[in-house]
Amino acid sequence: MSAESQEQVIRIGTRRSALALKQVDLIMAELSAVHPGAKFEVHPIATMGDKDKVTPLPQLGKGLWTNELEAALVQKEVDFIVHCLKDMPTSVPAGCLLGCVTKREDPRDVVIFSARHGDKYKKLADLPAGSVVGTSSVRRAAQLRRWYPGLEFKDVRGNIETRLQKCDDEKLVYDCIILAAAGLHRMNYNARIAQYLESGTEGGGMLHAVGQGALGLEVRENDERILSMLKVVEDTPTMMAGFAERSLLRTLEGGCSVPIGVETTWLDGEEEDGGRKLKIVATVVSLDGKRFVDGEMVQEVASLAQADSLGKKLAQDLVDRGAQKILDEINKVRAGPGAVKLGDVTVNATATPAV
């Protein structure tokens, strides 16, 4: 190995939370094993979402977890960024590139009951009407309103530890909170998980956020040195599934504050040309959970371009069946003087498909 390669310093941009730093540690461990001559430096950066602990997330808009990090990347203060893929807007700044997606952790959402309930409840369906669910996600709240119209929703902000503390605080009103399984797994909080939510969950489930469970590594465009280095942590099936999900979201012009859920599954078997069939399921739900459009497609995917195409096709199918009307109404509320708030909607009716 040359002296030059032995002395190279790779600067990694990340958010400052304990989970973000844990995720960087996981990436560094894999990279160091293959590139022992590289020195990795972690550069924690506070984003707008980190700094503002009060404003509901839907009011902060896109890029709340990424803008400051991407500015550092463009200015060559860091060499690549480790993002939660679900936090990345579907369009990156000029000169930047989603260069790598890692193997996916469990992408599902989960239910955590307040410690004050002990073992009284095992699943959401056990909660009585009027119970309060803590979440900062309109996607989660909208989907759960569809299946559990008797529940109430209250915003809850903070990192994993803070949200768990708020959930257990007897002075607060939370009966449970909804979090991503991936973060809890990475931080060893598996024991707090009472129920996993997915499309087939009995009593009513949930489709996860686009990219949830995977890490996205953002680089400068044409930085072949870093792109080549990151290949060791790239997981092609996850990257293709992530591209399909992000294409769907981009086509629908949604973001983390719009109730769009997805679920992707690789089907068994391989085609003659080396491709496999990818199934993508998606839903668009009104804020009150009363109207929704569900869809799914299966297509052979052997490249990122084909994955992108699959996402676009399903998005157009959803639009053709009424999803755009739901999204237009949501965006109208977001653009008005009264921003979207989780507790603003009370649901007392059964959900019906949008037409």
XYZ file of C-alpha atoms in Angstrom:
355
model
C 0.000 0.000 0.000
C 1.363 3.420 -0.931
C 2.144 6.134 1.621
C -0.505 8.303 -0.023
C -3.273 5.743 0.547
C -2.055 5.140 4.111
C -2.412 8.814 4.970
C -5.759 9.558 3.378
C -8.310 11.142 5.681
C -12.014 10.595 4.975
C -14.386 13.061 6.646
C -17.894 11.786 7.355
C -20.820 14.145 7.862
C -23.645 13.123 10.171
C -26.294 14.453 12.502
C -25.418 14.665 16.194
C -27.973 12.267 17.680
C -26.890 9.075 19.397
C -28.601 7.040 16.670
C -26.876 8.973 13.882
C -23.480 8.483 15.504
C -24.195 4.768 16.013
C -25.014 4.450 12.334
C -21.747 6.130 11.396
C -19.900 3.694 13.661
C -21.467 0.790 11.778
C -20.379 2.222 8.426
C -16.849 3.030 9.644
C -16.388 -0.504 10.985
C -17.163 -2.013 7.576
C -15.045 0.491 5.675
C -12.061 0.197 8.035
C -11.974 -3.564 7.605
C -11.465 -3.177 3.853
C -9.530 0.112 3.854
C -7.160 -0.180 6.849
C -4.991 2.641 5.540
C -7.779 5.203 5.664
C -8.377 7.452 8.640
C -12.037 8.274 9.200
C -13.094 11.486 10.947
C -16.651 12.063 12.117
C -18.027 15.580 11.668
C -21.344 15.904 13.572
C -23.506 18.767 12.308
C -26.735 20.118 13.802
C -29.563 20.316 11.272
C -32.678 22.471 11.404
C -34.672 19.486 12.675
C -32.152 19.038 15.492
C -32.114 22.697 16.473
C -35.883 23.265 16.491
C -37.360 20.974 19.128
C -40.740 22.694 19.274
C -42.166 23.208 15.776
C -44.182 20.210 14.481
C -42.174 18.412 11.797
C -44.738 19.001 8.994
C -44.165 22.748 9.384
C -40.394 22.476 8.894
C -40.658 21.232 5.308
C -38.263 19.146 3.257
C -34.569 18.999 4.030
C -35.022 19.584 7.758
C -32.552 16.763 8.501
C -30.221 17.244 5.525
C -29.709 20.847 4.354
C -26.800 21.732 6.639
C -25.090 18.417 5.932
C -25.393 18.853 2.180
C -24.008 22.381 2.409
C -20.907 20.962 4.106
C -20.595 18.340 1.365
C -20.853 20.904 -1.431
C -18.277 23.114 0.299
C -15.946 20.089 0.607
C -15.950 20.215 4.403
C -16.910 16.510 4.438
C -16.348 13.713 1.901
C -19.646 11.888 2.304
C -22.751 11.949 4.498
C -24.479 9.125 6.322
C -28.236 9.724 6.207
C -31.236 7.717 7.252
C -32.512 7.187 3.715
C -36.050 8.062 4.800
C -34.838 11.544 5.815
C -33.329 12.329 2.402
C -35.439 14.463 0.055
C -35.954 12.672 -3.262
C -34.003 15.405 -5.067
C -30.433 16.187 -3.966
C -28.549 19.467 -4.584
C -26.669 20.019 -7.830
C -23.262 18.396 -7.631
C -24.410 15.769 -5.113
C -25.392 12.142 -5.597
C -26.987 9.315 -3.631
C -23.941 7.151 -4.133
C -24.709 4.129 -2.017
C -27.512 2.474 -0.055
C -26.692 -0.041 2.682
C -28.402 -3.308 3.566
C -31.766 -2.592 5.094
C -32.580 -3.053 8.746
C -36.177 -3.974 9.588
C -38.198 -1.242 7.803
C -41.403 -1.654 9.793
C -42.956 0.729 12.276
C -43.585 -0.498 15.802
C -45.788 0.181 18.806
C -44.323 0.952 22.236
C -46.759 1.157 25.132
C -46.248 3.435 28.098
C -44.544 1.669 30.998
C -47.392 2.774 33.254
C -49.639 0.238 31.473
C -47.384 -2.682 32.353
C -48.438 -5.728 30.302
C -52.051 -4.589 29.947
C -51.862 -4.065 26.166
C -50.211 -6.205 23.491
C -51.355 -4.476 20.293
C -53.008 -1.277 19.075
C -56.379 -2.983 18.756
C -56.366 -3.507 22.544
C -56.438 0.234 23.263
C -59.817 1.731 24.230
C -61.303 4.649 22.298
C -59.756 7.966 23.278
C -56.292 6.526 23.876
C -53.471 8.855 22.850
C -50.842 7.785 20.325
C -47.634 9.791 20.147
C -46.065 10.358 16.738
C -44.552 13.258 14.807
C -45.413 11.642 11.459
C -48.549 12.509 9.498
C -47.971 9.323 7.484
C -48.290 7.200 10.607
C -51.211 9.168 12.023
C -53.193 9.125 8.758
C -52.799 5.395 8.251
C -53.696 4.599 11.834
C -56.747 6.876 11.699
C -57.906 4.754 8.767
C -57.861 1.548 10.809
C -58.335 2.821 14.364
C -60.719 5.817 14.177
C -61.226 5.893 17.924
C -57.609 6.751 18.719
C -56.311 10.282 19.256
C -52.921 11.571 18.157
C -50.468 13.929 19.784
C -47.157 15.200 18.449
C -44.023 13.871 20.141
C -40.542 15.184 19.299
C -37.020 14.213 20.284
C -34.509 11.424 19.829
C -35.317 7.806 20.700
C -34.418 8.170 24.379
C -36.416 11.380 24.743
C -39.495 9.879 23.124
C -39.319 6.787 25.311
C -39.082 9.012 28.396
C -42.074 11.072 27.251
C -44.057 7.896 26.593
C -43.404 6.654 30.130
C -43.885 10.001 31.875
C -46.999 9.703 34.054
C -47.541 13.454 33.791
C -47.986 13.202 30.035
C -50.917 11.651 28.210
C -49.304 9.134 25.863
C -50.675 5.600 25.964
C -48.198 4.510 23.307
C -45.830 5.901 20.697
C -44.987 4.761 17.173
C -41.322 4.521 16.147
C -39.243 2.902 13.423
C -38.008 -0.585 14.263
C -34.614 0.061 12.664
C -33.523 2.742 15.105
C -34.670 0.727 18.104
C -32.795 -2.335 16.845
C -29.587 -0.355 16.258
C -29.785 1.176 19.734
C -30.700 -2.120 21.425
C -34.182 -1.134 22.543
C -35.816 -4.254 21.058
C -37.322 -5.180 24.425
C -39.597 -2.114 24.331
C -41.296 -3.215 21.112
C -44.821 -4.555 21.691
C -46.070 -4.877 18.105
C -44.654 -4.667 14.585
C -46.865 -2.974 11.986
C -46.920 -3.937 8.308
C -49.411 -4.313 5.479
C -50.792 -7.616 6.751
C -51.087 -6.720 10.438
C -54.308 -8.120 11.899
C -56.743 -5.350 12.761
C -54.991 -2.804 10.554
C -51.367 -2.241 9.719
C -49.123 0.356 8.228
C -46.870 0.840 5.233
C -43.504 2.296 6.176
C -41.821 5.498 4.984
C -39.875 5.582 1.736
C -36.339 4.336 2.438
C -37.067 3.423 6.052
C -34.522 1.060 7.601
C -31.745 1.786 5.084
C -28.840 4.219 5.223
C -28.142 6.472 2.256
C -24.586 7.675 1.679
C -24.481 10.972 -0.204
C -21.330 11.986 -2.074
C -20.139 14.662 -4.445
C -20.905 13.851 -8.045
C -17.918 12.397 -9.930
C -15.941 11.758 -6.740
C -14.807 8.358 -7.981
C -12.409 7.835 -5.074
C -15.192 7.969 -2.477
C -17.722 6.166 -4.675
C -15.280 3.300 -5.162
C -14.522 3.130 -1.443
C -18.218 2.940 -0.516
C -18.939 -0.042 -2.785
C -18.055 -2.380 0.076
C -21.122 -1.264 2.094
C -23.529 -1.085 -0.850
C -26.407 -3.556 -0.935
C -27.764 -3.763 -4.480
C -31.231 -5.212 -3.678
C -31.832 -2.530 -1.036
C -30.544 0.193 -3.345
C -32.883 -0.905 -6.157
C -35.859 -1.118 -3.803
C -34.933 2.302 -2.400
C -34.765 3.808 -5.880
C -38.234 2.428 -6.697
C -39.668 3.871 -3.476
C -37.983 7.254 -3.960
C -39.147 7.421 -7.571
C -42.727 6.853 -6.462
C -42.450 9.587 -3.831
C -40.750 11.993 -6.233
C -43.431 11.447 -8.878
C -46.167 12.113 -6.319
C -44.211 15.181 -5.150
C -44.533 14.103 -1.562
C -42.150 14.215 1.362
C -41.777 13.124 4.951
C -44.756 15.314 5.911
C -47.157 13.728 3.395
C -49.037 10.490 4.215
C -47.546 8.171 1.598
C -46.597 4.673 2.737
C -44.726 1.946 0.850
C -43.602 -1.647 1.179
C -41.206 -3.405 -1.213
C -40.521 -7.125 -1.411
C -38.181 -9.134 -3.637
C -40.011 -12.211 -4.917
C -38.347 -15.615 -5.080
C -36.735 -16.715 -8.329
C -34.385 -15.104 -10.817
C -35.069 -14.221 -14.421
C -32.860 -15.384 -17.299
C -31.148 -12.009 -17.603
C -30.203 -11.975 -13.925
C -33.059 -9.735 -12.823
C -35.578 -10.465 -10.088
C -39.163 -9.413 -9.633
C -39.775 -6.578 -7.201
C -43.201 -6.043 -5.653
C -44.022 -2.544 -4.488
C -47.129 -1.690 -2.487
C -48.133 1.895 -1.741
C -50.891 3.924 -0.158
C -51.901 7.581 -0.122
C -54.216 8.503 2.751
C -56.070 11.694 3.615
C -55.097 13.333 6.890
C -58.310 12.213 8.564
C -57.876 8.642 7.309
C -61.291 8.640 5.627
C -60.095 8.503 2.023
C -57.275 6.466 0.577
C -55.872 4.991 -2.608
C -53.984 1.698 -2.433
C -51.946 0.141 -5.209
C -49.320 -2.459 -5.991
C -47.204 -3.566 -8.932
C -44.727 -6.337 -9.715
C -41.987 -5.899 -12.299
C -38.662 -7.452 -13.171
C -35.912 -5.168 -11.922
C -32.275 -5.655 -12.890
C -31.059 -2.052 -12.811
C -31.600 1.238 -11.009
C -33.288 2.586 -14.142
C -35.832 -0.237 -14.068
C -36.413 0.343 -10.355
C -36.999 4.035 -11.036
C -39.448 3.123 -13.803
C -41.429 0.820 -11.508
C -41.890 3.566 -8.936
C -43.083 6.021 -11.575
C -45.600 3.541 -12.980
C -47.176 2.833 -9.618
C -47.272 6.551 -8.770
C -49.120 7.273 -12.020
C -51.568 4.465 -11.292
C -52.293 5.981 -7.880
C -52.760 9.418 -9.434
C -55.139 8.013 -12.036
C -57.283 6.566 -9.237
C -57.555 9.698 -7.117
C -54.342 10.062 -5.128
C -53.515 13.465 -6.576
C -56.730 14.955 -5.249
C -55.824 13.808 -1.739
C -52.296 15.211 -2.030
C -53.515 18.511 -3.497
C -55.830 18.994 -0.527
C -53.010 18.261 1.919
C -50.619 20.640 0.158
C -53.299 23.334 0.213
C -53.543 22.992 3.993
C -49.747 23.058 4.330
C -49.531 26.231 2.236
C -52.197 28.021 4.235
C -51.878 29.944 7.511
C -52.799 26.893 9.561
C -50.118 24.241 9.115
C -50.862 20.518 9.316
C -51.085 19.389 12.936
C -51.568 15.821 14.062
C -54.209 16.643 16.638
C -56.318 18.864 14.398
C -58.354 16.030 12.880
C -60.985 13.997 14.676
C -62.237 10.882 12.911
C -65.587 9.289 13.631
C -66.303 7.562 10.310
C -65.157 4.456 8.492
C -62.497 5.024 5.839
C -63.473 4.611 2.198
C -61.446 4.417 -1.007
C -60.945 7.666 -2.891
C -62.544 7.820 -6.318
